[in-house]
mmCIF file of C-alpha atoms in Angstrom:
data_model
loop_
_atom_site.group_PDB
_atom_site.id
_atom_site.type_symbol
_atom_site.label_atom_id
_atom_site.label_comp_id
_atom_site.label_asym_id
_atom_site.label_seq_id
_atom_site.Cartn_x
_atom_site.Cartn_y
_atom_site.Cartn_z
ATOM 1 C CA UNK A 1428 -12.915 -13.912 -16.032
ATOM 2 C CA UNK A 1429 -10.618 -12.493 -13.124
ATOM 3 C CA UNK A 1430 -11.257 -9.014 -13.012
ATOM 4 C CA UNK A 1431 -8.603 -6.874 -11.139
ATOM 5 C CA UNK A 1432 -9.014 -4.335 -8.981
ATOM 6 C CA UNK A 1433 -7.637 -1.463 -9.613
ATOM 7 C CA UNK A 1434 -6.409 1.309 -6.415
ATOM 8 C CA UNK A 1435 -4.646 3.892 -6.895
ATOM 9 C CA UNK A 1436 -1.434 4.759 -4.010
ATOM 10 C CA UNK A 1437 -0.477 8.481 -3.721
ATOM 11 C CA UNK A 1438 2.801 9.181 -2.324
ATOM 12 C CA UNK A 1439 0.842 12.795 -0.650
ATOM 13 C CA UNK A 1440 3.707 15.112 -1.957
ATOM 14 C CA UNK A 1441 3.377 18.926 -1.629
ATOM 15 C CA UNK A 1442 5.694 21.379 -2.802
ATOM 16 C CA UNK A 1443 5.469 25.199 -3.491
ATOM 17 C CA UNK A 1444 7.371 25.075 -6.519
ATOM 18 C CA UNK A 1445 6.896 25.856 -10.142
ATOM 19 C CA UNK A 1446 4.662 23.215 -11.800
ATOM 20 C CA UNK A 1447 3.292 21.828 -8.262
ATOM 21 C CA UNK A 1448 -1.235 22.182 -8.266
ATOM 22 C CA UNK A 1449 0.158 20.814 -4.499
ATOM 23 C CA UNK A 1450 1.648 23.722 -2.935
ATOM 24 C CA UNK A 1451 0.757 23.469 1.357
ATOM 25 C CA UNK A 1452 0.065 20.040 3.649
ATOM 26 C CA UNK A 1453 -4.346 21.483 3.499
ATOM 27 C CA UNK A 1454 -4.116 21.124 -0.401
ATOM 28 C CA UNK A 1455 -2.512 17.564 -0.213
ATOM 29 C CA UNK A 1456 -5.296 16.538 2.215
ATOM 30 C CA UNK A 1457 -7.715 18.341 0.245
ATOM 31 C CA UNK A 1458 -7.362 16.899 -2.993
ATOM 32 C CA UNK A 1459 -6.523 13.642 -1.194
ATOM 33 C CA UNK A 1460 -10.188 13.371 -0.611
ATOM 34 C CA UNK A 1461 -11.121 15.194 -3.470
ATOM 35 C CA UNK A 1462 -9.239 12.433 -6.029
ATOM 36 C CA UNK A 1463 -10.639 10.134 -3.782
ATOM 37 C CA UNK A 1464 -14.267 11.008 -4.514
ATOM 38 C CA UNK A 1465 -13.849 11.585 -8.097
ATOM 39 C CA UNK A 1466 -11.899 7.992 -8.454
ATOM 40 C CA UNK A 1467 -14.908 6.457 -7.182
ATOM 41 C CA UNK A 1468 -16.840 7.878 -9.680
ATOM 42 C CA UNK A 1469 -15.140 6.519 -12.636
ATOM 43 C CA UNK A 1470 -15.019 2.901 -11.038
ATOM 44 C CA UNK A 1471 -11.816 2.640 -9.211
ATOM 45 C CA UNK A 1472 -11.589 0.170 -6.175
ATOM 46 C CA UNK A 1473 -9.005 1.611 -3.799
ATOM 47 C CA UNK A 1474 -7.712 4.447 -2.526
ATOM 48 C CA UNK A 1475 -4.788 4.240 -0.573
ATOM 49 C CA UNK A 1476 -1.561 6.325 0.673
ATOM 50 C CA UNK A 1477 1.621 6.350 1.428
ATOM 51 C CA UNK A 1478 2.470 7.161 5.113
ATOM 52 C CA UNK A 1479 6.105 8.667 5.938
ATOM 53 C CA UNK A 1480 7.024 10.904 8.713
ATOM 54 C CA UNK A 1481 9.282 14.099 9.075
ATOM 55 C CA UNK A 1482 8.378 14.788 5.175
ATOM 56 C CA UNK A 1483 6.282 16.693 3.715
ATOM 57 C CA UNK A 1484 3.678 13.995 2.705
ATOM 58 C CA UNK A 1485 0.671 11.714 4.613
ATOM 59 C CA UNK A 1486 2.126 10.913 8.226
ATOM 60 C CA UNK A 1487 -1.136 11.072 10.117
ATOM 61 C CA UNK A 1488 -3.528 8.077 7.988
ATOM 62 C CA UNK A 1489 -6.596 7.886 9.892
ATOM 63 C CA UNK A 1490 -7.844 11.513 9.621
ATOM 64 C CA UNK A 1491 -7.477 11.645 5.946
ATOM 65 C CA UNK A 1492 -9.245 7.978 5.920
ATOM 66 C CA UNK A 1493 -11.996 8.976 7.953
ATOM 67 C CA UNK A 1494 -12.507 12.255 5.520
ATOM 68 C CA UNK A 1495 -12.887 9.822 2.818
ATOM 69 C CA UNK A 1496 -14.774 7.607 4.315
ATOM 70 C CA UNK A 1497 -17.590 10.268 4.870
ATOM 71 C CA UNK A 1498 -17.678 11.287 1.150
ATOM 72 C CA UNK A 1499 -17.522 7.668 -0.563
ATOM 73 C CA UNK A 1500 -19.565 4.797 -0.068
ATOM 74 C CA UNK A 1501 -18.030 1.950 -2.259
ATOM 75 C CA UNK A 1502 -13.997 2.748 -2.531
ATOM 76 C CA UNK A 1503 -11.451 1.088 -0.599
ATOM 77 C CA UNK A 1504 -9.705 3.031 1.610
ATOM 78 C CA UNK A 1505 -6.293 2.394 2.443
ATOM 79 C CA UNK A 1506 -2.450 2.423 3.352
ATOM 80 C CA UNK A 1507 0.574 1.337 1.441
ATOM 81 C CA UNK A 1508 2.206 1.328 4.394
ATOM 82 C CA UNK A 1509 2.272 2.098 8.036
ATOM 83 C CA UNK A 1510 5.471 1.943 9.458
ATOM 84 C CA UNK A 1511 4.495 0.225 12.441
ATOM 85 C CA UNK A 1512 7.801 0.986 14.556
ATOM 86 C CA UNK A 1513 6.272 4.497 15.200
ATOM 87 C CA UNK A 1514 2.976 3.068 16.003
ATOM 88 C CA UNK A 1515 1.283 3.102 19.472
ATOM 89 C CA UNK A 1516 -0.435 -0.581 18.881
ATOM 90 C CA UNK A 1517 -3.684 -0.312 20.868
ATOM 91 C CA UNK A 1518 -4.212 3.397 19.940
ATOM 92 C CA UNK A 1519 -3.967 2.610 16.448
ATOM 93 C CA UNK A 1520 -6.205 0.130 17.218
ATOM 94 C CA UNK A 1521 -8.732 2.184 18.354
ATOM 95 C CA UNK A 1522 -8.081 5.072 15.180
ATOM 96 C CA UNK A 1523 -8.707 1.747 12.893
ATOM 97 C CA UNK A 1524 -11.608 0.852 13.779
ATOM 98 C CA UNK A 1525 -13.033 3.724 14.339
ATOM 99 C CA UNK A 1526 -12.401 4.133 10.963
ATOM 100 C CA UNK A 1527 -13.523 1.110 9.858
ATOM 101 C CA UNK A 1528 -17.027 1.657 11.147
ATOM 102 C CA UNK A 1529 -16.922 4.684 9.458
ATOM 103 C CA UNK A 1530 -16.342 3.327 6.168
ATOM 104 C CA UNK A 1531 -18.802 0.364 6.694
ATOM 105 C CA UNK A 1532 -15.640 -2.044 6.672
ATOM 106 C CA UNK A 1533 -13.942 -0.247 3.678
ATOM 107 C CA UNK A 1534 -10.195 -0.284 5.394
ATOM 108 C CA UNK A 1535 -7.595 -2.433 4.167
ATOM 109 C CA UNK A 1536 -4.705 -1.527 6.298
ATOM 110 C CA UNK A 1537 -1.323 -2.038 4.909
ATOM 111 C CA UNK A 1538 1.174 -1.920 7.462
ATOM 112 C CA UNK A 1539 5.259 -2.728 7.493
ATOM 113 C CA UNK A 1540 8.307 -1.765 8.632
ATOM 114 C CA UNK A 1541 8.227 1.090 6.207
ATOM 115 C CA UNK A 1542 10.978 2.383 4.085
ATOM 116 C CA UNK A 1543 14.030 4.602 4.618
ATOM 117 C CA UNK A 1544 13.330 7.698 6.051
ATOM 118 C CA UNK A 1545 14.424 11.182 6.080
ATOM 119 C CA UNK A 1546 14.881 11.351 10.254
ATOM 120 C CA UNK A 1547 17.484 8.615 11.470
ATOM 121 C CA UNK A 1548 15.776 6.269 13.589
ATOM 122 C CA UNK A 1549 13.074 8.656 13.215
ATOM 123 C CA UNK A 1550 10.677 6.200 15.868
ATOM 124 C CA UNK A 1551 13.035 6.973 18.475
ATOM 125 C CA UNK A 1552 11.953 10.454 18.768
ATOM 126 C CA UNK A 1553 7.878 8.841 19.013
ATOM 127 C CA UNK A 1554 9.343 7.056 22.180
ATOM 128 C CA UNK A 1555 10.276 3.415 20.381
ATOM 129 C CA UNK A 1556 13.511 2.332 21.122
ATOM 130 C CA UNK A 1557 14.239 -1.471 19.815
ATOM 131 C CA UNK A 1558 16.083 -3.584 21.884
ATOM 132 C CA UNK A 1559 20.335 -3.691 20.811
ATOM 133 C CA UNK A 1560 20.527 -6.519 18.418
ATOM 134 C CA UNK A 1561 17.016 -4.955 16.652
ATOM 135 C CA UNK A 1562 19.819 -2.675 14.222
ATOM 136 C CA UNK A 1563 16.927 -1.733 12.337
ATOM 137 C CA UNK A 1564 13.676 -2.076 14.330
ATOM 138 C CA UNK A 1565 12.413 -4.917 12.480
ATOM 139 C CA UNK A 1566 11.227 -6.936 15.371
ATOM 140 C CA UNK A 1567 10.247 -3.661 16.861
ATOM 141 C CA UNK A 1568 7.802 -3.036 13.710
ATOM 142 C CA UNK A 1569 6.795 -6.992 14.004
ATOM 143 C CA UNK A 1570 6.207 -6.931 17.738
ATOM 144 C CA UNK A 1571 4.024 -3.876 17.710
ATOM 145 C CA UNK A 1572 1.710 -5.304 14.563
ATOM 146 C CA UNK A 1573 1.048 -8.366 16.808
ATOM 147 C CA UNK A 1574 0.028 -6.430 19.362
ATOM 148 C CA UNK A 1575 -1.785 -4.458 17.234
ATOM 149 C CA UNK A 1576 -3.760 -7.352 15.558
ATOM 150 C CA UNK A 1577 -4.116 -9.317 18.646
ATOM 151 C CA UNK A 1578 -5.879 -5.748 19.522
ATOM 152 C CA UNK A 1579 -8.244 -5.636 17.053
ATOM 153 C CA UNK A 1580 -9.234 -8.705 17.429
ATOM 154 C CA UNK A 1581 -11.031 -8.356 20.717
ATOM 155 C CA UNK A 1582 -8.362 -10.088 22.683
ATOM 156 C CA UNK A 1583 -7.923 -8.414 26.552
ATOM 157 C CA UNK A 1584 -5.334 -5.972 26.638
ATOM 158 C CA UNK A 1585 -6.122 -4.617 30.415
ATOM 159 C CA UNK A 1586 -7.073 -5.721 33.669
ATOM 160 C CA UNK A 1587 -10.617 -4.280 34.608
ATOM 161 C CA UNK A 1588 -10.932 -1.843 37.806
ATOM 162 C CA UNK A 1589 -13.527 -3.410 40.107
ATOM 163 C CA UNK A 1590 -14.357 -0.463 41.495
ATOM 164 C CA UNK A 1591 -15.749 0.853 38.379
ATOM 165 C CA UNK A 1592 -16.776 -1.854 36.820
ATOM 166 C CA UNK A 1593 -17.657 -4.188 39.689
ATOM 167 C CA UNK A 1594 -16.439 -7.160 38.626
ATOM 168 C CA UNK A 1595 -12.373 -8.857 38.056
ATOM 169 C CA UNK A 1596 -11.692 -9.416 34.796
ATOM 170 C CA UNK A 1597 -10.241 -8.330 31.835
ATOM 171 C CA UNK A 1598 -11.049 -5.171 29.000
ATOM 172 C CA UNK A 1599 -10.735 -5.230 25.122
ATOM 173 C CA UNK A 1600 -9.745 -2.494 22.717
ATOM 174 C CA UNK A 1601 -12.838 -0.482 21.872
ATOM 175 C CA UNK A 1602 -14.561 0.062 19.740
ATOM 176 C CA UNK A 1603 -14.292 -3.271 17.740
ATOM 177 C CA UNK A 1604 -15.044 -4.396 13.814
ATOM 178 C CA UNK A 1605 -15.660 -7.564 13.510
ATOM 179 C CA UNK A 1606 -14.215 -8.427 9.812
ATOM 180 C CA UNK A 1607 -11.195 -5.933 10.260
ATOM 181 C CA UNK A 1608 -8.606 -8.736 11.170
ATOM 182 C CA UNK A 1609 -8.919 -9.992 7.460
ATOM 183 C CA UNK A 1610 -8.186 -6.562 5.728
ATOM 184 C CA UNK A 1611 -4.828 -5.702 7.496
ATOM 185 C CA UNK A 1612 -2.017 -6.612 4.516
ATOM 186 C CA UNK A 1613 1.760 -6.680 5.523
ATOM 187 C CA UNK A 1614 4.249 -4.841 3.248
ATOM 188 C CA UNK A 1615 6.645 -7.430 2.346
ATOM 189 C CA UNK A 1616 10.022 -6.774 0.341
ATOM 190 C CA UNK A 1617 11.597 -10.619 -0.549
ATOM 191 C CA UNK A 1618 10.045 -13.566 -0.892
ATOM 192 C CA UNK A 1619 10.612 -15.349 2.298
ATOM 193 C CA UNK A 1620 9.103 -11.840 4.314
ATOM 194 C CA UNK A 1621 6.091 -13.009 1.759
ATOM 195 C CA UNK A 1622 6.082 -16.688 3.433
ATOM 196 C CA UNK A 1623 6.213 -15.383 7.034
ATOM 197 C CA UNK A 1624 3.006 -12.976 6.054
ATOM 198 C CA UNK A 1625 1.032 -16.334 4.894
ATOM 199 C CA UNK A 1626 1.945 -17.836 7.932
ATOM 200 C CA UNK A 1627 0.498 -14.716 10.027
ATOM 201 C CA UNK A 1628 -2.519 -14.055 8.354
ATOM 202 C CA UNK A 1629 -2.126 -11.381 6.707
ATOM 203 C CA UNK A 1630 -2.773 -10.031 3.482
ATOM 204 C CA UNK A 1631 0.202 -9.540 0.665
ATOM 205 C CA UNK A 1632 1.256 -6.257 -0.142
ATOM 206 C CA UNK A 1633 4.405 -6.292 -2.672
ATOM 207 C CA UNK A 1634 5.350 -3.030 -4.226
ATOM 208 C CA UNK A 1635 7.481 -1.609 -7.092
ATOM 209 C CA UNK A 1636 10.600 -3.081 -5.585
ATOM 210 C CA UNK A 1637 12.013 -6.179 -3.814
ATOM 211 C CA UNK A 1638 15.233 -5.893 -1.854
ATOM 212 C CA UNK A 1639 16.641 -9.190 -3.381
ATOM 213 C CA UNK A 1640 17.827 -9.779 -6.810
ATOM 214 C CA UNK A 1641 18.558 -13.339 -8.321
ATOM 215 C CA UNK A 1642 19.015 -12.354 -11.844
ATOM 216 C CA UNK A 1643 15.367 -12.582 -13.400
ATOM 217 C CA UNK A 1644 13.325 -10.109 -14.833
ATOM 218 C CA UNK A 1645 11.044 -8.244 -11.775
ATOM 219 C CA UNK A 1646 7.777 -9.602 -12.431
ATOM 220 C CA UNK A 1647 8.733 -13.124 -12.781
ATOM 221 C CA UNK A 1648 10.507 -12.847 -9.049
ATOM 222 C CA UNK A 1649 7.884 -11.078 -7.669
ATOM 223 C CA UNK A 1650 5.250 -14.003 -9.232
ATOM 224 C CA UNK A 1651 7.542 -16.266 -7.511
ATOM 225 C CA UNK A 1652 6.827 -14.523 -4.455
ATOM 226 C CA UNK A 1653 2.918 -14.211 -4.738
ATOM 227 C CA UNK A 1654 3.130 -18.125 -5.551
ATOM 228 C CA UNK A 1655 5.407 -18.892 -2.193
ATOM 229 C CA UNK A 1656 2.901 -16.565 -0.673
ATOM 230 C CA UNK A 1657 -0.238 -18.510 -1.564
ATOM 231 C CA UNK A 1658 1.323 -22.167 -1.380
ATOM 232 C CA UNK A 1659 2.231 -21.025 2.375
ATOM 233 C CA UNK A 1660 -1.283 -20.330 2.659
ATOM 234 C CA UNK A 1661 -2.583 -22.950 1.945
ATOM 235 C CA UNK A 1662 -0.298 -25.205 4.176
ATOM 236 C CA UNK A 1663 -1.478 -23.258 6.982
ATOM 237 C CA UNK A 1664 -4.859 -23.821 6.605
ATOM 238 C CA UNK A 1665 -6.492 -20.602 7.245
ATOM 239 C CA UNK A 1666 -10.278 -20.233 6.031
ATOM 240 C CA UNK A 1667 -10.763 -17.731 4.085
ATOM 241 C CA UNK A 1668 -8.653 -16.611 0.725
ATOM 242 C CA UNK A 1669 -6.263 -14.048 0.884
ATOM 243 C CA UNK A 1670 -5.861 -11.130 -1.147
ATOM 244 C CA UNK A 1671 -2.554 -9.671 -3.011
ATOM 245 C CA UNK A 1672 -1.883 -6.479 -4.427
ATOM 246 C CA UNK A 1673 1.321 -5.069 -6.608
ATOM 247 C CA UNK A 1674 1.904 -1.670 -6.965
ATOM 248 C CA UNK A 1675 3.006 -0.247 -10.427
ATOM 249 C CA UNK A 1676 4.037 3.297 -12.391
ATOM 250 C CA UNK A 1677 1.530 3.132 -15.045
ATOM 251 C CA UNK A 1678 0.916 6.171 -17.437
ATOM 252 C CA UNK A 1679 -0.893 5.742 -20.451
ATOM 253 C CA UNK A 1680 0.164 8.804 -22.490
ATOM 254 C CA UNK A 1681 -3.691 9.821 -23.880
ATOM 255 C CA UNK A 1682 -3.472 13.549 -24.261
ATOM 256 C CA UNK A 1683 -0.742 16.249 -24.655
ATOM 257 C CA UNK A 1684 -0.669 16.544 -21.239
ATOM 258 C CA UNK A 1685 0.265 13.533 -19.858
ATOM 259 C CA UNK A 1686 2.638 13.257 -23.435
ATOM 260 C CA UNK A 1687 4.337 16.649 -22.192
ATOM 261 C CA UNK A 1688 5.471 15.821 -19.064
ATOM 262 C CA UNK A 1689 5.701 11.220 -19.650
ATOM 263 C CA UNK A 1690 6.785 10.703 -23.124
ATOM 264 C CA UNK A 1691 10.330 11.428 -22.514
ATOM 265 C CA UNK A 1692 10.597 8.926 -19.772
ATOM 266 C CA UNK A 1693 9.151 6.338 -21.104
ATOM 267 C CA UNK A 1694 12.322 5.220 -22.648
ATOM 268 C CA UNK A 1695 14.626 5.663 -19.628
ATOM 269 C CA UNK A 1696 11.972 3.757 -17.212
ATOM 270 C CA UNK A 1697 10.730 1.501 -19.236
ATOM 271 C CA UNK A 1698 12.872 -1.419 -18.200
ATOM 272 C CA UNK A 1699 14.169 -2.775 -14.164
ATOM 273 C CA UNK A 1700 16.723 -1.255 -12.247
ATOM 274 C CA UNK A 1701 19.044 -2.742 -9.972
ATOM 275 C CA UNK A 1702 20.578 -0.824 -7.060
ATOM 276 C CA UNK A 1703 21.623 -0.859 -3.667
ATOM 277 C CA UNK A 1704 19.122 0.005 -0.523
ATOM 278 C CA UNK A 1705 19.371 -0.564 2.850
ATOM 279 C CA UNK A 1706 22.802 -2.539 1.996
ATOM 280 C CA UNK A 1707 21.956 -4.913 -0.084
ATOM 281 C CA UNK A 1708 21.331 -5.382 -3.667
ATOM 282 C CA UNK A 1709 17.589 -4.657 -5.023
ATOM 283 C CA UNK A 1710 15.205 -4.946 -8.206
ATOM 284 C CA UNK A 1711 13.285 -1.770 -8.973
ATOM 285 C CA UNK A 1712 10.478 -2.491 -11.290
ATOM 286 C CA UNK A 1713 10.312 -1.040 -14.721
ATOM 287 C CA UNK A 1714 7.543 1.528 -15.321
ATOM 288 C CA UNK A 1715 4.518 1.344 -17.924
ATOM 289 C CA UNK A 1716 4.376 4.423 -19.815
ATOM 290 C CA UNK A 1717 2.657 4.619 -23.208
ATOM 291 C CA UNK A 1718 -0.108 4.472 -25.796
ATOM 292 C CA UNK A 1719 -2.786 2.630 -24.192
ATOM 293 C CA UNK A 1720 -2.663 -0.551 -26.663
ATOM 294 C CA UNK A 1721 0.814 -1.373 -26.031
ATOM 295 C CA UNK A 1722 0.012 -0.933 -22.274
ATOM 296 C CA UNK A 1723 -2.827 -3.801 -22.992
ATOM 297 C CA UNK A 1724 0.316 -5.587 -24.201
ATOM 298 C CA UNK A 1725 2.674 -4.847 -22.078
ATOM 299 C CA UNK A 1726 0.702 -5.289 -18.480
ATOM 300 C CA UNK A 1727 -1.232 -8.390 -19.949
ATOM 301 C CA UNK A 1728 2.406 -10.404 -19.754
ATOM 302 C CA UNK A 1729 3.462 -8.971 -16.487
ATOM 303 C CA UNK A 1730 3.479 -12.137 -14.600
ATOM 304 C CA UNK A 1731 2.705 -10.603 -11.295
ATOM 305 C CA UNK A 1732 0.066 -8.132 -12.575
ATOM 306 C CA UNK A 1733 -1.794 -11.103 -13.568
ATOM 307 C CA UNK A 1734 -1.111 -13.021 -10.496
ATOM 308 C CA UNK A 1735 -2.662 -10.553 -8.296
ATOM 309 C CA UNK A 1736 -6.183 -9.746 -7.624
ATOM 310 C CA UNK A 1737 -5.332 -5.783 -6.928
ATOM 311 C CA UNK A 1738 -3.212 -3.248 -8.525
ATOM 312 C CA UNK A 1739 -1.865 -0.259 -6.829
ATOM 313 C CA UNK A 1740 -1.066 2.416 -9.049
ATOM 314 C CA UNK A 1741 1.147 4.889 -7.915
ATOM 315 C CA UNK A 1742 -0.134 8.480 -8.920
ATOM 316 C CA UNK A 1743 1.556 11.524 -9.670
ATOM 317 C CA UNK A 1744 -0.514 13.472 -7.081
ATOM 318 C CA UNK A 1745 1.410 16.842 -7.670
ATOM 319 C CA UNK A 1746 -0.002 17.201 -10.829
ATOM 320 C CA UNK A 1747 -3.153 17.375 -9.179
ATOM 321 C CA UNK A 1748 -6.448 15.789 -9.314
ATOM 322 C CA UNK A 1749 -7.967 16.735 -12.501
ATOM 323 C CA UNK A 1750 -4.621 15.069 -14.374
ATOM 324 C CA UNK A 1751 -4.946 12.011 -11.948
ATOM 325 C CA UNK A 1752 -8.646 10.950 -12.713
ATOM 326 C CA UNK A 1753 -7.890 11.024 -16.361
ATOM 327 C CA UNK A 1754 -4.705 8.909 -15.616
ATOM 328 C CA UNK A 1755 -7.160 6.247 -13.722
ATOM 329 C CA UNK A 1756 -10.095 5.984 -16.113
ATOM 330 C CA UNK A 1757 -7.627 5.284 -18.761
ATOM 331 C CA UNK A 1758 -5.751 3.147 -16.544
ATOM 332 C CA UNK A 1759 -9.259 1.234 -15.757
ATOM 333 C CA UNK A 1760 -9.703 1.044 -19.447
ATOM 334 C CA UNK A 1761 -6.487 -0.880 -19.904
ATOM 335 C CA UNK A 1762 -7.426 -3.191 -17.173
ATOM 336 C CA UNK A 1763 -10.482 -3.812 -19.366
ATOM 337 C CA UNK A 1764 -8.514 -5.625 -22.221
ATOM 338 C CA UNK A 1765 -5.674 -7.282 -19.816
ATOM 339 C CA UNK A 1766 -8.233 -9.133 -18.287
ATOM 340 C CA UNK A 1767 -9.856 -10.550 -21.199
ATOM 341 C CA UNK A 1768 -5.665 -11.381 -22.663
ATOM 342 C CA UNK A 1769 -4.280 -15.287 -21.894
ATOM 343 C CA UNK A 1770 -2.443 -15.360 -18.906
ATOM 344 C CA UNK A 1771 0.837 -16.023 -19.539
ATOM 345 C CA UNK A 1772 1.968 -19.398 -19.133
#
């Protein structure tokens, strides 16, 4: 039986508002690690975050990765994604697999062009400019996550000084991982982004919403992706299998608590959306709120769900971490019976 993985993606959100147990940036990173720890405990695979800059959530990954990795031993630890048009390549390089080797090769780097932000052009300011026809820094993000992976994968990236070293020749990235080229995932938003990520390499990350619409429910066009994905794969040849993750909204409502501040909006999200981002139109998928056993139901004939080997689930983190490791044992619990349901055909 195909047993999913289950990860959980926090969006890092502080506020100091009424109803917010996240109230300052240390309490975010605090019970980043601390939800982190506990997840472990009650079985769950991943832990990964959301990285966005100029907000008041996660902009600086690797410290918060590295805190994790010192407290956990078996957890995934992750991003959901780095927009990699602010990125220094070869530094991040060097943060990621220092991290790596940290975690005992626990990373598995998702990395993108990222979503809107609140600063315009925000990389600018970080010193990337892309070059005229780049409108929105898409072969900016591209060119710096080849260099990037060309980085960490030992290839020379300077000329050596003889005079220090004694000898002409050329210097990788240090330190290295070895295995870390296989756990770096692009962020793709359409299917044919999906193809190009087979064709690099890379791991698929697909999240709650694609920026295409051609009239089908969302799971059954983002299986369509994960299957243009893996057939792309496998005309390219590469040795080993890839991995695919969705992310989904999933609250199973199993105490007053998570009734109190869920059950309402179970009937306004509980179907797709269609909308327009980044000017064009877009598929937001539908959330899973609910009694556990129509959850079972529900998730068990979500085409992509099943397709997948690893589901992201996006957490409330402002409710704090108590609320959250509830939300994920139950959630693991689910997972339980959707893996033992057909498949749908």
């Amino acid at each position: 039986m195909h047993m999913t993985k289950i990860g959980f993606l926090s969006f890092g959100h502080w506020r100091d508002v009424p109803g917010s147990r996240v109230r300052s940036a240390r309490e975010s990173l605090v019970q980043a690690v601390d939800l982190a720890v506990a997840a472990e405990d009650v079985g769950v695979d991943g832990a990964s975050f959301r990285v966005h800059h100029f907000a008041p959530q996660q902009a600086a990954p690797f410290p918060l990765l590295a805190a994790i990795a010192a407290r956990t031993s078996r957890i995934e630890i992750g991003t959901g994604v780095i927009d990699m048009r602010y990125e220094n390549p070869l530094y991040m390089a060097e943060e990621a697999a220092a991290v790596d080797l940290l975690s005992g090769g626990r990373l598995q780097l998702g990395v993108s062009r990222g979503s809107p932000e609140t600063a315009l052009a925000g990389y600018r300011s970080f010193g990337y400019v892309p070059e005229a026809d780049d409108e929105n820094g898409a072969d900016l993000a591209r060119d710096h996550t080849a260099v990037f992976r060309r980085a960490i994968a030992g290839e020379p990236m300077a000329n050596a000084n003889p005079q220090m070293t004694g000898s002409v020749g050329s210097l990788a990235i240090t330190p290295q991982s070895d295995s870390l080229s296989q756990r770096i995932w692009w962020g793709a938003g359409t299917r044919a982004t999906a193809e190009w990520t087979a064709e690099q390499g890379m791991n698929l990350m697909s999240s709650t919403l694609l920026t295409e619409d051609t009239g089908v429910p969302f799971d059954q066009l983002q299986a369509e992706q994960i299957e243009r994905f893996r057939s792309t794969w496998r005309e390219m040849g590469w040795e080993h299998e890839p991995r695919v993750s969705v992310s989904r909204s999933i609250i199973p409502i199993v105490d007053d608590e998570s009734r109190h501040y869920f059950g309402v909006r179970a009937q306004v999200e509980g179907q797709d959306q269609v909308g327009h981002l980044d000017g064009g139109l877009a598929r937001f998928g539908r959330s899973y709120i609910g009694e556990p056993e129509q959850l079972v139901a529900e998730l068990a004939a979500d085409r992509a769900v099943r397709a997948a080997d690893t589901v992201l689930v996006t957490v409330p983190n402002q409710l704090g971490v108590d609320f959250n490791v509830r939300l994920l044992a139950a959630v693991k619990d689910v997972f339980t019976e959707v893996d033992a349901a057909p498949v749908p055909a």
